[in-house]
Amino acid sequence: MSPHLRNGRLLLFVALIFILVNAEVPQPAVEESIRLDDALLAEPRPTPGRSIFFHETSCYDAKNKNLNILKLTARQVCAIESAALHNPNFQVFVLFVDRKYSLVVDPNVGNRSIQQPLFDAILSYSNVHLRRLNLWRYAAGTPMEKWLREGNLFRSRYLVSHISDFLRYLTLFRYGGLYLDMDVVVLRRMEDIPPNYTGAESDTFLAAGIMNLAASGFGHQIAASCLHDFQTNFDGNVWGQNGPEVITRVAQQICGTKNISVMQTNRKRCLGFKVFGRGAFYAVTSDKWLNFFNPHKLEETLARTKDSYAVHVWNSQSEKQPIKIGSTCAYAKYAEKNCPRAYHAAGEYF
Ligand SMILES: *[C@@H]1O[C@H](CO)[C@@H](O)[C@H](O)[C@H]1NC(C)=O
Ligand SMILES: *[C@@H]1O[C@H](CO)[C@@H](O)[C@H](O)[C@H]1NC(C)=O
Ligand SMILES: *[C@@H]1O[C@H](CO)[C@@H](O)[C@H](O)[C@H]1NC(C)=O
């Protein structure tokens, strides 16, 4: 090859590189996109008994038109952050059910300015993992697989809520650990509480918004009993039938009593299953939910929840009640302290 020809090729090569480097190649919108990997496959997988789970089931909400956009409210993000903040040795999994998308925010449609800081807030915790979950694959190989295929669940009048009920028991069966509703604020460390517990929300019902079961042994047996009860007593027409009532019936069986206060005071009787009194998680009852939002009830509410592990804020009643950032209501005070990043990323209203 003559030196002349070689120089010519070199020139061509340099020119090509120059063009490539300067071409206006559209960049993928990396900042706006977060891949949601499958909960069953992605690493890290939930460590049995040492994980916290949240479920997001709004894709089953007929009113939800934007199925390709991942959304969390500031209050949901607060629940997640508070769990991650107070339990640094547990992994927190937020499972988005049957979402096909991988984009968190479509910059043309979604409200990037509002949503992105919220996602940044939780993703700044190294123990938070966002995952997608396929209902069918998640149930495969469990006692719920066949029942799910029969289709009763999908004929429910309260689909979002009943799928959420279904999943919380299924998750506890799969992994054990701590299930939390999205409308809680964790106020204290919970990772040291011995497993196998739930809380009472009234004199007649246990609640299913905060439950912990061990991944094996007795805890796993309780989860299996819950799945069995869920199938046997499922009623798509009754809102509470498949959530609180499941754990209530199962506990009544384990403890050999229907009396909730007897369950609370006598753990031996419940074979080690612990029923916390109302004060642990539901110190403010659902009929008093407005107290969380009323600055005049601040002292009273803080006093009532001073020994609580978490507060449950009754989202189905309270979601439309706005909180201006800086408000002196109890919910704002919990948020400032227990989910500071979510609170500050919320914008004008929390
Ligand atoms: C984004 O948020 C602003 C302020 O809340 C609102 O006015 C606007 O309609 C939102 N835009 C979209 C596309 O949701
Ligand atoms: C919860 O279940 C685990 C696993 O079966 C068991 O070892 C443990 O003793 C139980 N916890 C309590 C407090 O009973
Ligand atoms: C439950 O037991 C407690 C304590 O033994 C008793 O005072 C209460 O009346 C019982 N409640 C019901 C509904 O039976």
XYZ file of C-alpha atoms and ligand atoms in Angstrom:
392
model
C 0.000 0.000 0.000
C 1.452 3.383 -0.957
C 1.897 5.941 1.817
C -0.361 8.206 -0.225
C -3.260 5.764 -0.110
C -2.735 5.085 3.565
C -2.904 8.790 4.382
C -6.073 9.073 2.365
C -7.733 6.324 4.383
C -6.566 7.851 7.599
C -8.112 11.157 6.569
C -11.377 9.443 5.729
C -11.339 7.669 9.082
C -10.723 10.893 10.985
C -13.472 12.628 9.037
C -15.902 9.835 9.847
C -15.138 10.029 13.559
C -15.606 13.797 13.397
C -19.030 13.395 11.816
C -20.097 10.748 14.301
C -19.074 12.747 17.313
C -20.831 15.869 16.128
C -23.978 14.304 14.765
C -27.123 15.261 16.589
C -27.965 11.790 17.750
C -31.074 12.035 19.919
C -30.129 10.991 23.420
C -32.436 8.613 25.253
C -34.216 10.412 28.040
C -32.202 8.690 30.686
C -33.199 10.951 33.525
C -36.872 10.448 32.939
C -36.742 6.725 32.659
C -36.330 4.127 35.319
C -36.558 0.510 34.352
C -38.897 -1.501 36.442
C -37.478 -4.971 36.625
C -39.544 -8.012 37.459
C -39.808 -8.632 41.183
C -39.259 -12.355 40.709
C -36.085 -11.999 38.673
C -34.276 -8.804 39.522
C -31.456 -8.589 42.019
C -31.477 -7.992 44.842
C -34.365 -10.324 45.524
C -36.293 -9.928 48.746
C -34.433 -11.467 51.666
C -36.986 -13.724 53.357
C -38.191 -12.205 56.594
C -36.018 -9.104 56.256
C -37.910 -7.187 53.639
C -40.684 -4.620 53.639
C -43.325 -4.649 50.908
C -45.634 -2.072 49.394
C -48.031 -2.820 46.538
C -49.308 -0.384 43.947
C -52.414 -1.738 42.207
C -53.881 1.343 40.522
C -53.618 -0.205 37.066
C -56.845 -1.972 38.019
C -58.551 1.340 38.646
C -60.954 1.928 35.756
C -60.469 5.672 36.242
C -56.757 5.374 35.640
C -56.252 6.450 32.051
C -52.505 6.884 32.062
C -51.343 3.339 32.350
C -48.009 4.108 30.802
C -47.049 6.628 33.380
C -45.794 5.612 36.716
C -47.166 7.737 39.478
C -46.875 7.920 43.188
C -48.361 10.595 45.377
C -46.176 12.462 47.820
C -47.953 10.626 50.633
C -47.204 7.235 49.145
C -43.601 8.257 48.691
C -43.642 9.352 52.327
C -44.758 5.907 53.467
C -41.959 4.294 51.481
C -39.328 6.740 52.664
C -40.337 6.420 56.305
C -40.052 2.633 56.073
C -36.618 2.870 54.451
C -35.370 5.536 56.840
C -36.296 3.713 60.045
C -35.272 0.239 58.862
C -31.891 0.586 57.194
C -31.143 -3.131 57.522
C -34.290 -4.173 55.704
C -34.789 -3.941 51.952
C -37.914 -2.071 50.881
C -39.726 -3.328 47.778
C -42.377 -1.292 46.026
C -44.231 -3.648 43.715
C -46.117 -2.071 40.815
C -48.669 -4.565 39.675
C -49.023 -5.488 36.016
C -47.389 -2.386 34.686
C -46.098 -2.728 31.201
C -44.109 0.439 31.129
C -40.609 1.142 32.162
C -40.875 4.912 31.998
C -41.358 6.744 35.201
C -42.336 10.026 33.689
C -43.197 10.896 30.156
C -41.881 14.468 29.932
C -44.633 15.411 27.468
C -47.528 14.178 29.491
C -46.532 13.619 33.043
C -45.598 16.312 35.429
C -41.921 15.875 35.491
C -41.364 18.831 37.736
C -43.601 17.247 40.321
C -42.998 13.522 39.918
C -39.276 13.353 39.311
C -38.234 14.881 42.644
C -40.532 12.432 44.405
C -38.944 9.457 42.720
C -35.518 10.941 43.374
C -36.488 11.189 47.035
C -37.073 7.463 47.463
C -34.397 6.316 45.080
C -31.868 8.219 47.136
C -32.284 5.413 49.692
C -30.121 2.466 48.746
C -32.542 0.037 50.395
C -35.518 1.022 48.209
C -36.245 -1.072 45.099
C -39.016 -0.401 42.606
C -40.216 -3.516 40.814
C -42.954 -4.645 38.536
C -45.033 -7.647 39.344
C -47.044 -9.840 37.022
C -50.026 -11.165 38.895
C -50.085 -14.516 37.098
C -46.422 -15.298 37.401
C -46.417 -14.131 40.996
C -49.195 -16.582 41.852
C -47.716 -19.455 39.842
C -46.577 -22.342 41.989
C -48.459 -21.044 45.051
C -51.786 -22.224 46.512
C -53.420 -19.248 44.737
C -52.541 -20.185 41.178
C -55.572 -22.285 40.412
C -57.970 -20.025 42.259
C -56.722 -16.962 40.402
C -57.408 -18.674 37.091
C -61.012 -19.298 38.094
C -61.471 -15.551 37.707
C -63.559 -14.566 40.751
C -61.047 -11.964 41.776
C -61.483 -10.051 38.528
C -65.253 -9.903 38.945
C -64.890 -8.056 42.244
C -66.749 -4.792 42.774
C -63.694 -3.465 44.591
C -61.032 -4.635 42.239
C -58.153 -2.356 43.257
C -58.717 -3.036 46.900
C -59.268 -6.782 46.549
C -56.203 -7.278 44.395
C -54.293 -5.425 47.042
C -55.738 -7.785 49.691
C -54.866 -10.795 47.562
C -51.307 -9.647 47.086
C -50.478 -8.830 50.669
C -51.190 -12.394 51.785
C -49.474 -13.827 48.752
C -46.364 -11.728 49.345
C -46.228 -12.779 52.983
C -46.573 -16.376 51.862
C -43.764 -15.992 49.320
C -41.246 -14.049 51.364
C -42.461 -13.399 54.865
C -41.418 -10.025 56.236
C -43.384 -6.855 56.762
C -46.295 -5.760 54.625
C -47.251 -2.078 54.819
C -50.137 -0.138 53.305
C -49.192 2.914 51.267
C -51.080 5.182 53.663
C -48.885 4.772 56.701
C -46.026 6.737 58.164
C -43.472 4.649 60.012
C -42.415 6.514 63.148
C -39.879 4.139 64.663
C -37.596 1.272 63.930
C -39.585 -1.874 63.259
C -36.871 -4.228 62.091
C -36.213 -5.421 65.643
C -39.792 -6.401 66.448
C -39.936 -10.212 66.563
C -41.927 -11.591 63.620
C -45.485 -12.898 63.465
C -47.722 -9.992 64.361
C -50.537 -7.760 63.304
C -52.495 -4.990 65.017
C -56.048 -4.530 66.237
C -57.991 -1.638 64.787
C -61.092 -1.994 66.930
C -62.678 -4.216 69.560
C -63.948 -6.527 66.865
C -61.362 -6.472 64.092
C -57.719 -6.984 63.485
C -56.309 -4.926 60.644
C -54.376 -5.963 57.566
C -52.545 -2.699 56.829
C -49.437 -3.616 58.815
C -48.601 -7.286 59.170
C -45.448 -9.266 59.706
C -44.988 -13.006 59.290
C -41.873 -15.102 59.494
C -40.802 -16.637 56.190
C -40.766 -20.162 57.563
C -42.245 -22.320 60.317
C -45.232 -20.988 62.179
C -45.206 -17.655 60.335
C -45.381 -19.385 56.983
C -48.190 -21.626 58.242
C -50.169 -18.544 59.212
C -49.645 -17.118 55.706
C -50.854 -20.406 54.220
C -53.945 -20.283 56.464
C -54.614 -16.737 55.252
C -54.451 -17.841 51.616
C -56.788 -20.713 52.364
C -59.226 -18.442 54.169
C -59.010 -15.887 51.371
C -60.150 -18.416 48.774
C -62.782 -20.015 50.946
C -64.462 -16.809 52.054
C -63.794 -14.522 49.099
C -66.675 -12.189 48.310
C -66.182 -9.591 45.598
C -69.217 -7.635 46.798
C -68.028 -6.857 50.310
C -65.195 -4.395 50.726
C -63.641 -5.641 53.974
C -64.296 -9.343 53.502
C -60.922 -10.223 52.058
C -58.510 -7.971 53.919
C -58.949 -7.343 57.650
C -61.498 -10.119 57.958
C -59.064 -12.741 56.691
C -56.421 -12.123 59.341
C -59.155 -11.668 61.952
C -60.666 -15.092 61.231
C -57.261 -16.765 61.058
C -56.189 -15.226 64.368
C -59.454 -16.266 65.983
C -58.673 -19.814 64.962
C -55.051 -19.701 66.144
C -55.918 -18.073 69.438
C -59.059 -20.110 70.035
C -61.070 -17.017 70.905
C -63.117 -14.397 69.118
C -62.309 -11.829 71.755
C -59.764 -9.344 70.397
C -58.757 -8.053 73.820
C -58.069 -11.583 75.030
C -55.812 -12.045 71.977
C -53.859 -8.930 72.872
C -53.190 -9.810 76.459
C -52.370 -13.461 76.017
C -49.764 -14.157 73.398
C -49.160 -17.733 74.583
C -52.735 -18.470 73.833
C -52.044 -17.357 70.222
C -49.091 -19.752 69.923
C -46.665 -16.852 69.656
C -48.668 -14.793 67.197
C -48.720 -11.259 68.547
C -51.729 -9.000 68.345
C -50.723 -5.425 69.074
C -53.272 -3.127 70.663
C -54.655 -0.222 68.712
C -51.981 2.143 69.930
C -49.189 0.430 67.983
C -50.434 1.225 64.474
C -53.989 2.531 64.579
C -53.927 4.897 67.531
C -56.181 7.299 65.654
C -59.230 5.340 64.525
C -60.721 5.728 61.071
C -63.664 7.811 62.277
C -61.172 10.321 63.730
C -59.014 10.608 60.593
C -59.559 14.371 60.403
C -57.474 14.770 63.549
C -54.361 14.103 61.478
C -55.177 17.198 59.402
C -56.404 19.595 62.046
C -53.744 21.884 63.600
C -55.965 22.293 66.670
C -55.684 18.559 67.279
C -51.902 18.488 67.021
C -51.061 18.030 70.708
C -53.774 15.514 71.306
C -52.807 13.469 68.234
C -49.075 13.496 68.946
C -49.767 12.433 72.524
C -51.978 9.620 71.331
C -49.310 8.330 68.924
C -46.204 8.931 71.021
C -45.562 5.201 71.524
C -46.811 4.104 68.112
C -44.569 2.312 65.651
C -46.528 3.725 62.764
C -49.646 5.710 62.014
C -52.248 4.695 59.488
C -53.840 7.774 57.913
C -56.911 6.192 56.295
C -56.305 7.260 52.743
C -59.698 6.143 51.461
C -61.238 8.882 53.600
C -58.400 11.376 53.719
C -56.836 11.448 50.280
C -58.696 14.577 49.145
C -57.782 16.536 52.276
C -54.949 18.874 51.283
C -52.028 19.782 53.517
C -50.166 22.970 52.802
C -46.445 22.550 53.282
C -45.513 23.986 56.659
C -48.893 23.215 58.189
C -48.922 22.430 61.891
C -51.217 19.447 61.659
C -49.994 16.089 62.938
C -49.602 14.496 59.505
C -47.289 17.332 58.365
C -45.275 16.963 61.569
C -44.877 13.212 61.068
C -43.848 13.812 57.463
C -41.242 16.487 58.263
C -39.585 14.123 60.642
C -40.062 10.681 59.128
C -40.064 11.322 55.379
C -38.190 14.618 55.055
C -37.220 14.174 51.426
C -40.710 13.283 50.241
C -42.140 16.172 52.199
C -39.745 18.669 50.696
C -40.166 17.248 47.200
C -43.946 17.478 47.393
C -44.229 21.015 46.037
C -46.773 23.358 47.551
C -49.059 20.730 48.974
C -48.319 17.435 50.634
C -48.473 19.965 36.070
O -48.680 20.573 37.318
C -49.194 21.876 37.250
C -49.193 22.454 38.660
O -49.828 21.583 39.557
C -50.588 21.809 36.617
O -51.106 23.111 36.522
C -50.481 21.184 35.233
O -51.737 21.037 34.688
C -49.785 19.846 35.301
N -49.556 19.364 33.958
C -49.833 18.119 33.595
C -49.535 17.799 32.169
O -50.276 17.278 34.361
C -42.515 -16.488 64.364
O -42.267 -17.529 63.510
C -40.939 -18.020 63.557
C -40.801 -19.034 62.482
O -41.723 -20.053 62.685
C -40.656 -18.618 64.898
O -39.348 -19.108 64.944
C -40.833 -17.538 65.908
O -40.711 -18.074 67.184
C -42.176 -16.886 65.763
N -42.129 -15.710 66.554
C -42.750 -15.615 67.675
C -42.522 -14.361 68.423
O -43.499 -16.468 68.074
C -63.407 -9.835 75.990
O -62.710 -10.193 77.130
C -62.588 -9.134 78.062
C -61.602 -9.550 79.138
O -61.819 -10.873 79.542
C -63.980 -8.813 78.605
O -63.899 -7.784 79.555
C -64.845 -8.397 77.423
O -66.150 -8.188 77.855
C -64.826 -9.438 76.348
N -65.457 -8.869 75.168
C -66.392 -9.517 74.508
C -66.931 -8.803 73.294
O -66.795 -10.594 74.817
